[in-house]
Short mmCIF file of C-alpha atoms in Angstrom, two decimals:
data_model
loop_
_atom_site.label_atom_id
_atom_site.label_comp_id
_atom_site.label_asym_id
_atom_site.label_seq_id
_atom_site.Cartn_x
_atom_site.Cartn_y
_atom_site.Cartn_z
CA MET A 6 -54.37 -10.77 -120.22
CA LYS A 7 -54.23 -10.29 -116.72
CA ARG A 8 -52.78 -13.03 -114.04
CA ARG A 9 -55.25 -13.56 -111.50
CA PHE A 10 -53.86 -15.07 -108.27
CA PRO A 11 -56.04 -18.77 -106.87
CA THR A 12 -58.56 -17.36 -104.50
CA ALA A 13 -57.31 -20.67 -102.26
CA LEU A 14 -53.80 -18.74 -101.96
CA VAL A 15 -54.97 -15.28 -101.46
CA PHE A 16 -56.84 -16.90 -98.21
CA VAL A 17 -53.66 -18.56 -97.49
CA VAL A 18 -51.86 -15.66 -97.58
CA VAL A 19 -54.29 -13.42 -95.23
CA ALA A 20 -54.84 -16.41 -92.64
CA VAL A 21 -50.55 -16.63 -92.49
CA VAL A 22 -50.13 -12.81 -91.86
CA PHE A 23 -53.16 -12.69 -88.93
CA ALA A 24 -51.45 -14.99 -86.83
CA PHE A 25 -47.87 -13.65 -87.44
CA VAL A 26 -50.17 -10.12 -86.03
CA SER A 27 -51.47 -12.44 -83.30
CA LEU A 28 -47.90 -13.40 -82.51
CA LEU A 29 -46.66 -10.19 -81.90
CA ALA A 30 -49.62 -8.73 -80.21
CA CYS A 31 -49.77 -8.42 -76.20
CA GLY A 32 -52.40 -10.26 -74.98
CA ALA A 33 -54.12 -10.91 -71.70
CA ALA A 34 -51.89 -14.34 -70.69
CA GLU A 35 -53.67 -17.05 -69.25
CA ARG A 36 -52.10 -17.70 -65.24
CA PRO A 37 -52.07 -21.05 -63.66
CA ASP A 38 -54.64 -20.04 -61.62
CA GLY A 39 -57.78 -19.63 -64.09
CA GLY A 40 -57.36 -15.74 -64.54
CA GLN A 41 -56.10 -13.67 -67.17
CA GLY A 42 -53.97 -10.61 -67.97
CA LEU A 43 -51.33 -9.53 -65.49
CA LEU A 44 -52.00 -10.42 -61.58
CA PRO A 45 -53.94 -7.92 -60.23
CA VAL A 46 -53.46 -6.05 -56.48
CA GLY A 47 -54.55 -8.08 -53.66
CA ALA A 48 -53.86 -11.53 -55.52
CA PRO A 49 -51.46 -13.77 -53.21
CA ALA A 50 -48.49 -13.75 -55.02
CA PRO A 51 -47.45 -17.42 -56.78
CA ASP A 52 -45.09 -19.58 -54.45
CA VAL A 53 -42.47 -19.90 -57.58
CA PHE A 54 -39.14 -20.42 -57.14
CA ALA A 55 -36.31 -20.22 -60.02
CA ALA A 56 -32.03 -20.79 -60.31
CA ASP A 57 -30.71 -16.81 -60.40
CA GLN A 58 -27.38 -16.09 -62.27
CA HIS A 59 -25.00 -18.11 -59.03
CA GLY A 60 -27.68 -21.28 -59.51
CA ALA A 61 -28.48 -20.61 -56.53
CA ILE A 62 -32.33 -21.52 -56.18
CA GLN A 63 -34.77 -18.25 -55.17
CA ARG A 64 -37.84 -18.85 -54.18
CA LEU A 65 -41.01 -16.24 -53.73
CA SER A 66 -42.28 -17.45 -50.34
CA ASP A 67 -38.91 -17.34 -48.47
CA GLN A 68 -39.02 -14.09 -48.19
CA ARG A 69 -42.66 -13.20 -46.07
CA GLY A 70 -41.81 -10.23 -43.82
CA ARG A 71 -39.73 -8.15 -46.57
CA ALA A 72 -41.37 -6.09 -49.93
CA VAL A 73 -40.40 -7.95 -52.98
CA VAL A 74 -40.07 -6.73 -56.13
CA VAL A 75 -40.79 -8.83 -59.27
CA TYR A 76 -39.44 -7.09 -62.51
CA PHE A 77 -39.92 -8.86 -65.58
CA TYR A 78 -37.42 -8.21 -69.29
CA PRO A 79 -36.98 -9.37 -72.47
CA LYS A 80 -33.38 -9.93 -72.88
CA ASP A 81 -30.10 -9.55 -71.21
CA GLY A 82 -27.73 -6.63 -73.13
CA THR A 83 -30.50 -5.11 -74.93
CA PRO A 84 -30.31 -0.88 -74.24
CA GLY A 85 -33.34 -0.50 -72.43
CA CYS A 86 -33.41 -3.84 -70.44
CA THR A 87 -29.66 -2.75 -69.52
CA GLU A 88 -30.61 0.63 -68.54
CA GLU A 89 -33.18 -0.53 -66.22
CA ALA A 90 -31.26 -2.81 -64.80
CA CYS A 91 -28.67 -0.53 -64.02
CA ALA A 92 -31.03 1.76 -62.64
CA PHE A 93 -31.75 -1.12 -60.32
CA ARG A 94 -28.76 -1.48 -59.21
CA ASP A 95 -27.56 2.14 -58.92
CA ALA A 96 -30.42 2.27 -55.86
CA TRP A 97 -29.61 -1.06 -54.37
CA ASP A 98 -27.96 -0.12 -51.30
CA ARG A 99 -31.19 1.72 -50.62
CA PHE A 100 -33.51 -0.95 -51.10
CA LYS A 101 -31.57 -3.34 -48.80
CA GLN A 102 -31.50 -0.39 -46.32
CA ALA A 103 -35.95 0.08 -46.56
CA ASN A 104 -35.91 -4.20 -46.44
CA VAL A 105 -37.35 -4.54 -49.72
CA GLN A 106 -35.32 -7.58 -51.88
CA VAL A 107 -35.34 -7.41 -56.20
CA PHE A 108 -35.45 -10.23 -58.30
CA GLY A 109 -34.95 -9.69 -62.10
CA VAL A 110 -36.07 -12.49 -64.52
CA SER A 111 -36.19 -12.90 -67.97
CA ALA A 112 -36.36 -15.86 -70.79
CA ASP A 113 -32.66 -16.05 -70.59
CA THR A 114 -30.27 -18.98 -69.84
CA ARG A 115 -28.61 -18.78 -67.10
CA GLU A 116 -25.65 -18.25 -68.71
CA SER A 117 -26.38 -15.46 -70.04
CA HIS A 118 -27.88 -13.69 -67.02
CA GLU A 119 -24.13 -14.56 -65.40
CA ALA A 120 -22.07 -13.01 -68.45
CA PHE A 121 -25.21 -9.79 -68.15
CA ALA A 122 -24.57 -9.26 -64.43
CA THR A 123 -20.73 -9.52 -64.06
CA GLU A 124 -20.44 -6.98 -66.67
CA HIS A 125 -23.02 -4.38 -65.34
CA ARG A 126 -21.69 -5.18 -61.44
CA LEU A 127 -25.72 -6.44 -60.71
CA PRO A 128 -25.74 -7.74 -57.04
CA PHE A 129 -28.98 -9.11 -57.01
CA PRO A 130 -30.85 -12.01 -58.33
CA ILE A 131 -31.62 -12.10 -62.13
CA LEU A 132 -33.82 -15.32 -62.10
CA VAL A 133 -34.07 -17.85 -65.69
CA ASP A 134 -37.40 -18.76 -66.76
CA THR A 135 -36.96 -20.39 -69.58
CA ASP A 136 -39.72 -22.17 -69.42
CA HIS A 137 -41.73 -19.07 -68.35
CA THR A 138 -43.31 -20.37 -65.11
CA TRP A 139 -43.35 -17.08 -63.15
CA ALA A 140 -44.26 -15.76 -66.72
CA ASN A 141 -47.29 -17.65 -66.45
CA ALA A 142 -47.54 -17.28 -62.55
CA PHE A 143 -48.00 -13.74 -63.15
CA GLY A 144 -49.41 -13.11 -66.08
CA VAL A 145 -46.91 -11.41 -68.09
CA PRO A 146 -47.33 -11.69 -71.81
CA LEU A 147 -44.98 -13.60 -74.21
CA ARG A 148 -43.53 -11.95 -78.08
CA LEU A 149 -42.36 -14.46 -79.41
CA GLY A 150 -40.76 -15.92 -76.44
CA THR A 151 -39.92 -12.92 -74.95
CA MET A 152 -41.37 -10.97 -71.82
CA ALA A 153 -43.08 -8.16 -71.78
CA ARG A 154 -41.64 -5.41 -68.95
CA VAL A 155 -43.47 -5.02 -66.02
CA THR A 156 -43.26 -5.16 -62.91
CA PHE A 157 -44.79 -6.22 -59.38
CA LEU A 158 -44.71 -4.73 -55.75
CA ILE A 159 -45.22 -7.71 -53.09
CA ASP A 160 -46.02 -6.74 -49.88
CA PRO A 161 -44.71 -8.40 -46.83
CA ASP A 162 -47.24 -10.71 -46.24
CA GLY A 163 -46.88 -11.95 -49.81
CA LYS A 164 -49.91 -10.23 -51.25
CA VAL A 165 -49.38 -7.76 -54.95
CA ALA A 166 -49.26 -4.70 -53.50
CA LYS A 167 -49.10 -3.12 -57.31
CA VAL A 168 -48.48 -3.72 -60.86
CA TYR A 169 -46.61 -1.00 -63.15
CA PRO A 170 -47.61 -2.05 -66.84
CA ASP A 171 -45.71 0.40 -68.80
CA VAL A 172 -42.17 2.19 -66.99
CA ASP A 173 -39.43 4.32 -67.78
CA PRO A 174 -36.66 2.01 -67.74
CA GLY A 175 -34.13 4.87 -66.61
CA VAL A 176 -36.73 6.45 -63.41
CA HIS A 177 -38.10 3.30 -62.55
CA ALA A 178 -36.23 1.77 -60.26
CA ASP A 179 -36.42 5.07 -57.86
CA ASP A 180 -40.65 5.38 -58.67
CA VAL A 181 -40.58 1.40 -57.11
CA LEU A 182 -38.83 1.92 -54.38
CA LYS A 183 -40.18 4.98 -52.59
CA ASP A 184 -43.53 2.76 -53.02
CA ALA A 185 -41.57 -0.19 -50.92
CA ALA A 186 -40.13 1.94 -48.41
CA GLN A 187 -44.34 2.60 -47.18
CA LEU A 188 -44.66 -0.91 -47.73
CA THR A 189 -42.37 -2.01 -45.27
CA GLY A 190 -42.35 1.47 -43.09
CA ALA A 191 -39.34 2.62 -43.57
CA ALA A 192 -38.02 6.36 -44.29
CA LEU A 193 -37.45 6.18 -47.97
CA PRO A 194 -33.56 6.44 -47.96
CA VAL A 195 -31.63 9.02 -49.57
CA ALA A 196 -29.63 9.26 -52.36
CA PRO A 197 -25.70 9.15 -51.80
CA ALA A 198 -24.77 13.16 -53.34
CA ALA A 199 -22.30 12.59 -56.43
CA PRO A 200 -18.35 13.15 -55.47
CA GLY A 201 -17.19 16.69 -56.19
CA SER A 202 -21.18 17.59 -56.68
CA ALA A 203 -21.81 19.58 -53.25
CA ALA A 204 -20.95 23.34 -53.14
CA PRO A 205 -19.16 24.13 -50.60
CA ALA A 206 -21.12 25.95 -47.90
CA GLU A 207 -20.49 29.86 -48.15
CA THR A 208 -18.80 31.77 -45.32
CA ASP A 209 -20.16 35.26 -44.13
CA PRO A 210 -17.59 37.21 -43.68
CA ALA A 211 -19.25 39.07 -40.82
CA ALA A 212 -20.15 36.14 -38.86
CA PRO A 213 -17.73 35.04 -35.66
CA GLY A 214 -14.84 33.33 -36.83
CA GLY A 215 -15.47 33.75 -40.89
CA ALA A 216 -12.96 34.82 -42.96
CA GLY A 217 -13.73 38.80 -42.82
CA ALA A 218 -13.56 38.36 -38.96
CA PRO A 219 -11.58 39.00 -36.43
CA GLY A 220 -9.64 36.53 -35.85
CA GLY A 221 -10.94 35.10 -38.69
CA ALA A 222 -9.40 33.48 -42.04
CA GLY A 223 -8.93 36.22 -44.18
CA ALA A 224 -9.07 38.67 -40.67
CA ALA A 225 -4.65 39.05 -40.15
CA PRO A 226 -4.78 42.41 -38.55
CA GLY A 227 -1.84 44.20 -39.86
CA GLY A 228 -1.06 41.81 -42.98
CA ALA A 229 0.27 42.98 -45.85
CA GLY A 230 -2.18 45.15 -48.12
CA ALA A 231 -4.86 45.28 -45.54
CA ALA A 232 -6.20 48.53 -45.10
CA PRO A 233 -6.64 50.33 -41.51
CA ALA A 234 -8.81 50.10 -39.98
CA GLY A 235 -12.50 51.87 -40.76
CA ALA A 236 -10.70 52.80 -43.69
CA ALA A 237 -13.37 51.71 -46.76
CA ALA A 238 -11.38 49.87 -50.01
CA PRO A 239 -11.57 52.37 -52.92
CA GLY A 240 -14.78 52.80 -54.87
CA SER A 241 -16.94 51.06 -52.17
CA ALA A 242 -19.01 52.62 -49.92
CA THR A 243 -17.95 51.56 -45.90
CA PRO A 244 -20.33 48.47 -44.75
CA VAL A 245 -22.27 48.56 -41.51
CA ALA A 246 -23.59 45.11 -40.63
CA THR A 247 -27.42 44.75 -39.27
CA GLY A 248 -26.91 45.98 -35.33
CA THR A 249 -23.27 47.13 -35.26
CA MET A 250 -23.13 50.34 -32.75
CA LEU A 251 -21.46 52.81 -34.44
CA PRO A 252 -18.99 54.69 -32.25
CA PRO A 253 -20.29 58.15 -30.60
CA ALA A 254 -19.79 61.35 -32.74
CA ALA A 255 -17.59 63.88 -31.29
CA PRO A 256 -18.66 67.04 -29.30
CA ALA A 257 -18.77 69.73 -31.60
CA ALA A 258 -15.91 72.41 -30.48
CA PRO A 259 -16.69 75.47 -28.03
CA PRO A 260 -17.80 78.66 -29.16
CA ALA A 261 -14.12 81.04 -29.66
CA LYS A 262 -14.23 83.67 -27.10
CA ARG A 263 -14.39 87.21 -27.90
#
């Protein structure tokens, strides 16, 4: 004889599963200003403040006159969040040259932020948003208490200039820097070359002062192993530089007298 589950129990299980899926879903968040979803382009940035990893209070409205990047991330120390933070760290000097402030925001504690910033040498403020004030003001969705990965670019007048809902943590900082530099009117700072990555400039042997030119490093007239003037290296044709005047041909011998 087959056993049947009570109908009420089936409905309870379905309701629990639906509620759990709803918590995981990235639905549109309701903002304090009455809107829903992410704060749109053109909207005034909210006047919010929070403590950073050092305990200093950072207020968004104090940054008027410069572009501001506010990037929300899920959690300190996770692979994607670490990659994103280090990308902003590596571009930090260029952000400063372009007059752009960067704020990272997550729901982690100040102690967690401090350890995260110290471990990875983060030079910019990462803000404590344990009560989700910043996330709610910007309409950033929450998943089981952690924030979705989304970035806002705010112009010098305090309005949202661009929203980045889906980002690649590894290259996101460079993409935002390009857009931010346009807002401030600054020339896009060039990333410094890695030590030892620049190839040495090639020296033209025919150029004045070059390795093979008279007076050059490799000229050494009469030095050991030097070929006589005008002689070609064995097995090679004599090179003739473009524009070089060749010596006049020797005069023909007079006809023999009979």
